[in-house]
Short mmCIF file of N, CA, C and O in Angstrom, two decimals:
data_model
loop_
_atom_site.label_atom_id
_atom_site.label_comp_id
_atom_site.label_asym_id
_atom_site.label_seq_id
_atom_site.Cartn_x
_atom_site.Cartn_y
_atom_site.Cartn_z
N UNK A 1 83.40 173.47 -70.20
CA UNK A 1 83.13 173.72 -68.83
C UNK A 1 82.40 172.40 -68.38
O UNK A 1 81.46 171.98 -69.03
N UNK A 2 82.73 171.95 -67.17
CA UNK A 2 82.16 171.01 -66.76
C UNK A 2 81.46 171.41 -65.34
O UNK A 2 82.39 171.82 -64.49
N UNK A 3 80.28 171.27 -65.04
CA UNK A 3 79.69 171.72 -63.89
C UNK A 3 79.22 170.42 -63.11
O UNK A 3 78.35 169.56 -63.81
N UNK A 4 79.46 170.23 -61.85
CA UNK A 4 78.90 169.10 -61.14
C UNK A 4 78.00 169.66 -60.00
O UNK A 4 78.36 170.62 -59.42
N UNK A 5 76.87 168.93 -59.78
CA UNK A 5 76.13 169.23 -58.67
C UNK A 5 75.98 168.02 -57.70
O UNK A 5 75.78 166.88 -58.21
N UNK A 6 76.16 168.23 -56.33
CA UNK A 6 76.18 167.29 -55.41
C UNK A 6 74.99 167.51 -54.48
O UNK A 6 74.50 168.63 -54.27
N UNK A 7 74.67 166.39 -53.85
CA UNK A 7 73.66 166.47 -52.73
C UNK A 7 74.29 165.81 -51.59
O UNK A 7 75.15 164.82 -51.82
N UNK A 8 74.14 166.26 -50.33
CA UNK A 8 74.65 165.63 -49.12
C UNK A 8 74.23 164.20 -48.96
O UNK A 8 73.05 163.87 -49.10
N UNK A 9 75.36 163.32 -48.66
CA UNK A 9 74.93 161.92 -48.52
C UNK A 9 74.72 161.11 -49.80
O UNK A 9 74.52 160.01 -49.77
N UNK A 10 74.95 161.79 -50.99
CA UNK A 10 74.84 161.15 -52.29
C UNK A 10 76.35 161.17 -52.93
O UNK A 10 76.86 161.98 -53.04
N UNK A 11 76.83 159.79 -53.13
CA UNK A 11 78.25 159.68 -53.50
C UNK A 11 78.47 160.28 -54.98
O UNK A 11 79.53 160.85 -55.13
N UNK A 12 77.54 160.05 -55.88
CA UNK A 12 77.90 160.44 -57.15
C UNK A 12 77.10 161.89 -57.50
O UNK A 12 76.09 162.20 -56.74
N UNK A 13 77.52 162.66 -58.40
CA UNK A 13 76.91 163.92 -58.66
C UNK A 13 75.38 163.66 -59.17
O UNK A 13 75.09 162.69 -59.74
N UNK A 14 74.47 164.53 -58.60
CA UNK A 14 73.16 164.52 -58.98
C UNK A 14 72.95 165.28 -60.38
O UNK A 14 71.76 164.99 -60.93
N UNK A 15 73.97 165.92 -60.82
CA UNK A 15 73.90 166.69 -62.12
C UNK A 15 75.27 166.80 -62.66
O UNK A 15 76.20 167.18 -61.86
N UNK A 16 75.38 166.59 -63.90
CA UNK A 16 76.64 166.79 -64.59
C UNK A 16 76.32 167.55 -65.97
O UNK A 16 75.39 167.10 -66.70
N UNK A 17 76.75 168.68 -66.13
CA UNK A 17 76.51 169.59 -67.37
C UNK A 17 77.99 169.85 -67.93
O UNK A 17 78.90 170.27 -67.25
N UNK A 18 78.01 169.40 -69.25
CA UNK A 18 79.13 169.80 -70.09
C UNK A 18 78.60 170.83 -71.15
O UNK A 18 77.85 170.55 -71.83
N UNK A 19 79.35 171.91 -71.03
CA UNK A 19 79.04 173.09 -72.06
C UNK A 19 80.29 173.52 -72.79
O UNK A 19 81.17 174.05 -72.24
N UNK A 20 80.41 173.15 -74.01
CA UNK A 20 81.55 173.50 -74.92
C UNK A 20 81.41 174.89 -75.55
O UNK A 20 82.33 175.43 -76.24
N UNK A 21 80.33 175.67 -75.11
CA UNK A 21 80.10 177.01 -75.57
C UNK A 21 80.10 177.07 -77.23
O UNK A 21 80.66 178.04 -77.82
N UNK A 22 79.69 175.94 -77.73
CA UNK A 22 79.75 175.87 -79.31
C UNK A 22 81.14 175.58 -79.86
O UNK A 22 81.03 175.64 -81.13
N UNK A 23 81.93 175.17 -79.16
CA UNK A 23 83.35 174.80 -79.74
C UNK A 23 83.69 173.24 -79.98
O UNK A 23 84.63 173.02 -80.33
N UNK A 24 82.74 172.57 -79.65
CA UNK A 24 82.69 171.07 -79.68
C UNK A 24 83.26 170.72 -81.21
O UNK A 24 82.60 171.13 -82.05
N UNK A 25 84.16 169.81 -81.16
CA UNK A 25 84.58 169.36 -82.54
C UNK A 25 83.90 167.72 -82.66
O UNK A 25 84.21 167.11 -83.67
N UNK A 26 83.38 167.37 -81.57
CA UNK A 26 82.85 166.05 -81.53
C UNK A 26 81.37 166.15 -81.00
O UNK A 26 80.95 167.33 -80.47
N UNK A 27 80.64 165.11 -81.24
CA UNK A 27 79.22 165.05 -80.67
C UNK A 27 79.23 165.42 -79.28
O UNK A 27 79.82 164.52 -78.48
N UNK A 28 78.36 166.37 -78.78
CA UNK A 28 78.43 166.74 -77.44
C UNK A 28 77.75 165.56 -76.52
O UNK A 28 78.18 165.36 -75.33
N UNK A 29 76.70 164.83 -77.00
CA UNK A 29 76.21 163.65 -76.31
C UNK A 29 77.33 162.58 -76.00
O UNK A 29 77.54 162.05 -74.95
N UNK A 30 78.03 162.28 -77.09
CA UNK A 30 79.24 161.24 -76.99
C UNK A 30 80.40 161.90 -76.07
O UNK A 30 80.81 161.13 -75.26
N UNK A 31 80.57 163.15 -76.11
CA UNK A 31 81.47 163.90 -75.19
C UNK A 31 81.05 163.69 -73.67
O UNK A 31 81.86 163.11 -72.91
N UNK A 32 79.79 163.78 -73.44
CA UNK A 32 79.21 163.62 -72.12
C UNK A 32 79.48 162.10 -71.72
O UNK A 32 79.88 161.81 -70.68
N UNK A 33 79.11 161.14 -72.53
CA UNK A 33 79.31 159.81 -72.23
C UNK A 33 80.64 159.43 -71.96
O UNK A 33 80.86 158.56 -71.01
N UNK A 34 81.47 159.78 -72.86
CA UNK A 34 83.01 159.47 -72.58
C UNK A 34 83.48 159.99 -71.40
O UNK A 34 84.22 159.36 -70.61
N UNK A 35 83.16 161.29 -71.11
CA UNK A 35 83.78 161.91 -69.80
C UNK A 35 83.24 161.24 -68.59
O UNK A 35 83.92 161.07 -67.63
N UNK A 36 81.90 160.96 -68.63
CA UNK A 36 81.31 160.42 -67.43
C UNK A 36 81.94 158.92 -67.19
O UNK A 36 81.87 158.45 -66.09
N UNK A 37 82.17 158.38 -68.15
CA UNK A 37 82.81 156.98 -68.27
C UNK A 37 84.23 157.00 -67.74
O UNK A 37 84.71 156.13 -66.97
N UNK A 38 85.03 157.87 -68.29
CA UNK A 38 86.35 157.95 -68.03
C UNK A 38 86.75 158.59 -66.65
O UNK A 38 87.79 158.20 -66.04
N UNK A 39 86.03 159.55 -66.11
CA UNK A 39 86.27 160.04 -64.86
C UNK A 39 85.43 159.83 -63.74
O UNK A 39 84.19 159.67 -64.03
N UNK A 40 85.92 159.53 -62.67
CA UNK A 40 85.13 159.18 -61.35
C UNK A 40 84.90 160.45 -60.66
O UNK A 40 85.77 160.99 -60.08
N UNK A 41 83.64 160.99 -60.69
CA UNK A 41 83.44 162.22 -60.01
C UNK A 41 82.84 162.10 -58.58
O UNK A 41 82.31 163.15 -58.03
N UNK A 42 83.05 161.05 -58.12
CA UNK A 42 82.70 160.96 -56.63
C UNK A 42 83.69 161.69 -55.75
O UNK A 42 84.74 161.67 -56.11
N UNK A 43 83.13 162.56 -54.77
CA UNK A 43 84.03 163.33 -53.98
C UNK A 43 85.39 162.61 -53.59
O UNK A 43 86.35 163.19 -53.59
N UNK A 44 85.25 161.41 -52.99
CA UNK A 44 86.31 160.72 -52.43
C UNK A 44 87.37 160.32 -53.60
O UNK A 44 88.58 160.39 -53.47
N UNK A 45 86.85 160.03 -54.79
CA UNK A 45 87.65 159.88 -55.83
C UNK A 45 88.43 161.05 -56.29
O UNK A 45 89.56 160.87 -56.75
N UNK A 46 87.78 162.16 -56.37
CA UNK A 46 88.34 163.43 -56.75
C UNK A 46 89.40 163.82 -55.88
O UNK A 46 90.48 164.17 -56.25
N UNK A 47 89.17 163.63 -54.52
CA UNK A 47 90.32 163.83 -53.43
C UNK A 47 91.36 163.06 -53.85
O UNK A 47 92.58 163.48 -53.64
N UNK A 48 91.24 161.72 -54.05
CA UNK A 48 92.25 160.80 -54.30
C UNK A 48 93.13 161.03 -55.57
O UNK A 48 94.33 161.20 -55.65
N UNK A 49 92.21 161.18 -56.67
CA UNK A 49 92.95 161.55 -57.96
C UNK A 49 93.74 162.84 -58.04
O UNK A 49 94.77 162.87 -58.71
N UNK A 50 93.23 163.74 -57.45
CA UNK A 50 93.99 164.99 -57.31
C UNK A 50 94.90 165.25 -56.16
O UNK A 50 95.48 166.22 -56.01
N UNK A 51 94.93 164.28 -55.39
CA UNK A 51 95.73 164.32 -54.14
C UNK A 51 95.53 165.48 -53.38
O UNK A 51 96.49 166.16 -52.84
N UNK A 52 94.31 165.79 -53.09
CA UNK A 52 93.97 167.03 -52.43
C UNK A 52 94.19 167.01 -50.93
O UNK A 52 94.17 168.08 -50.42
N UNK A 53 94.73 165.91 -50.31
CA UNK A 53 94.94 166.06 -48.96
C UNK A 53 96.45 166.32 -48.72
O UNK A 53 96.90 166.50 -47.51
N UNK A 54 97.16 166.46 -49.82
CA UNK A 54 98.47 166.87 -49.67
C UNK A 54 98.72 168.32 -49.42
O UNK A 54 97.96 169.05 -50.32
N UNK A 55 99.49 168.70 -48.52
CA UNK A 55 99.43 170.21 -48.23
C UNK A 55 100.23 170.99 -49.31
O UNK A 55 101.40 171.45 -49.03
N UNK A 56 99.68 171.26 -50.34
CA UNK A 56 100.32 172.23 -51.53
C UNK A 56 99.69 173.59 -51.60
O UNK A 56 100.14 174.25 -52.48
N UNK A 57 98.71 173.82 -50.85
CA UNK A 57 97.97 175.04 -50.98
C UNK A 57 98.65 176.29 -50.68
O UNK A 57 98.28 177.29 -51.27
N UNK A 58 99.52 176.27 -49.78
CA UNK A 58 100.28 177.60 -49.53
C UNK A 58 100.81 178.19 -50.82
O UNK A 58 100.98 179.42 -51.05
N UNK A 59 101.42 177.25 -51.68
CA UNK A 59 102.00 177.73 -53.05
C UNK A 59 100.99 178.34 -54.00
O UNK A 59 101.40 179.06 -54.76
N UNK A 60 99.73 178.18 -53.64
CA UNK A 60 98.70 178.86 -54.48
C UNK A 60 97.97 180.12 -53.77
O UNK A 60 97.14 180.74 -54.42
N UNK A 61 98.41 180.31 -52.74
CA UNK A 61 97.80 181.45 -52.06
C UNK A 61 98.19 182.81 -52.66
O UNK A 61 97.39 183.89 -52.47
N UNK A 62 99.38 182.92 -53.28
CA UNK A 62 99.68 184.06 -54.11
C UNK A 62 99.75 183.75 -55.56
O UNK A 62 100.13 182.65 -55.83
N UNK A 63 99.27 184.48 -56.46
CA UNK A 63 99.23 184.43 -57.94
C UNK A 63 98.30 183.44 -58.38
O UNK A 63 98.60 182.92 -59.58
N UNK A 64 97.31 182.99 -57.59
CA UNK A 64 96.42 182.04 -58.10
C UNK A 64 96.84 180.52 -58.30
O UNK A 64 97.91 180.18 -57.84
N UNK A 65 95.97 179.82 -58.90
CA UNK A 65 96.32 178.56 -58.95
C UNK A 65 95.88 177.89 -60.25
O UNK A 65 95.75 176.58 -60.58
N UNK A 66 95.64 178.75 -61.41
CA UNK A 66 95.39 178.16 -62.83
C UNK A 66 96.45 178.68 -63.70
O UNK A 66 96.81 179.90 -63.64
N UNK A 67 96.97 177.70 -64.48
CA UNK A 67 97.85 178.08 -65.51
C UNK A 67 99.29 178.29 -65.11
O UNK A 67 100.16 178.81 -65.73
N UNK A 68 99.61 177.89 -63.95
CA UNK A 68 101.01 178.02 -63.38
C UNK A 68 101.84 176.98 -63.81
O UNK A 68 101.39 175.65 -63.74
N UNK A 69 103.08 177.23 -64.12
CA UNK A 69 104.06 176.16 -64.49
C UNK A 69 105.13 176.03 -63.45
O UNK A 69 105.94 175.08 -63.64
N UNK A 70 105.14 176.86 -62.35
CA UNK A 70 106.24 176.74 -61.50
C UNK A 70 105.80 175.85 -60.31
O UNK A 70 106.66 175.51 -59.51
N UNK A 71 104.61 175.42 -60.26
CA UNK A 71 104.07 174.51 -59.25
C UNK A 71 103.44 173.27 -59.98
O UNK A 71 102.56 173.49 -60.79
N UNK A 72 103.65 172.03 -59.44
CA UNK A 72 103.04 170.91 -60.17
C UNK A 72 101.63 170.74 -59.43
O UNK A 72 101.51 170.00 -58.43
N UNK A 73 100.58 171.31 -60.08
CA UNK A 73 99.16 171.20 -59.37
C UNK A 73 98.57 170.02 -60.10
O UNK A 73 98.35 170.04 -61.48
N UNK A 74 97.97 169.12 -59.44
CA UNK A 74 97.39 168.03 -60.08
C UNK A 74 96.11 168.38 -61.04
O UNK A 74 95.80 167.60 -61.84
N UNK A 75 95.44 169.38 -60.65
CA UNK A 75 94.29 169.77 -61.42
C UNK A 75 94.70 170.48 -62.79
O UNK A 75 93.86 170.63 -63.64
N UNK A 76 96.06 170.73 -62.88
CA UNK A 76 96.59 171.26 -64.29
C UNK A 76 97.12 170.20 -65.12
O UNK A 76 97.53 170.49 -66.27
N UNK A 77 97.14 169.00 -64.77
CA UNK A 77 97.82 167.95 -65.56
C UNK A 77 96.83 167.52 -66.79
O UNK A 77 95.64 167.63 -66.68
N UNK A 78 97.47 167.14 -67.96
CA UNK A 78 96.64 166.73 -69.19
C UNK A 78 96.99 165.32 -69.41
O UNK A 78 97.08 164.90 -70.63
N UNK A 79 97.11 164.52 -68.33
CA UNK A 79 97.42 163.09 -68.58
C UNK A 79 96.42 162.21 -69.22
O UNK A 79 96.58 161.10 -69.62
N UNK A 80 95.08 162.84 -69.40
CA UNK A 80 94.03 162.00 -69.99
C UNK A 80 93.89 162.51 -71.45
O UNK A 80 92.81 161.82 -72.03
N UNK A 81 94.57 163.25 -71.96
CA UNK A 81 94.38 163.76 -73.24
C UNK A 81 94.33 162.74 -74.37
O UNK A 81 93.45 162.57 -75.22
N UNK A 82 95.39 161.79 -74.22
CA UNK A 82 95.58 160.69 -75.17
C UNK A 82 94.22 159.70 -75.06
O UNK A 82 93.77 159.15 -76.11
N UNK A 83 93.93 159.44 -73.79
CA UNK A 83 92.72 158.62 -73.64
C UNK A 83 91.35 159.16 -74.22
O UNK A 83 90.71 158.52 -74.84
N UNK A 84 91.34 160.45 -74.13
CA UNK A 84 89.99 161.29 -74.67
C UNK A 84 90.10 161.20 -76.13
O UNK A 84 89.12 160.97 -76.87
N UNK A 85 91.40 161.39 -76.75
CA UNK A 85 91.56 161.48 -78.22
C UNK A 85 91.17 160.01 -78.72
O UNK A 85 90.59 159.88 -79.78
N UNK A 86 91.78 159.09 -78.07
CA UNK A 86 91.37 157.71 -78.59
C UNK A 86 90.02 157.32 -78.40
O UNK A 86 89.51 156.59 -79.30
N UNK A 87 89.16 157.64 -77.44
CA UNK A 87 87.77 157.43 -77.31
C UNK A 87 87.01 158.16 -78.60
O UNK A 87 85.94 157.75 -78.90
N UNK A 88 87.56 159.12 -79.10
CA UNK A 88 86.84 159.87 -80.21
C UNK A 88 87.39 159.50 -81.50
O UNK A 88 87.07 160.07 -82.68
N UNK A 89 88.58 158.59 -81.52
CA UNK A 89 89.07 158.31 -82.84
C UNK A 89 89.95 159.26 -83.51
O UNK A 89 90.00 159.50 -84.58
N UNK A 90 90.59 160.17 -82.59
CA UNK A 90 91.30 161.27 -83.09
C UNK A 90 92.81 161.09 -83.03
O UNK A 90 93.25 160.27 -82.25
#
């Protein structure tokens, strides 16, 4: 789980919490460092990276928006898996 905390007028999160619920296979401090290096958590970057201005939300109004395979939802993509594995030498 990644929890981000923001303050109005501050571009970067004021708090980033990563909690693996005890399932981490790598050092959690290193996980935090890699994730915060690899992903841009500024609101504008999130909007751009997830293409959130694109009107795709009608498709998610019914049956939710997590774990669906019938709609290409940008937040469901796993395109960073290989980069994360490489960062940990996996």
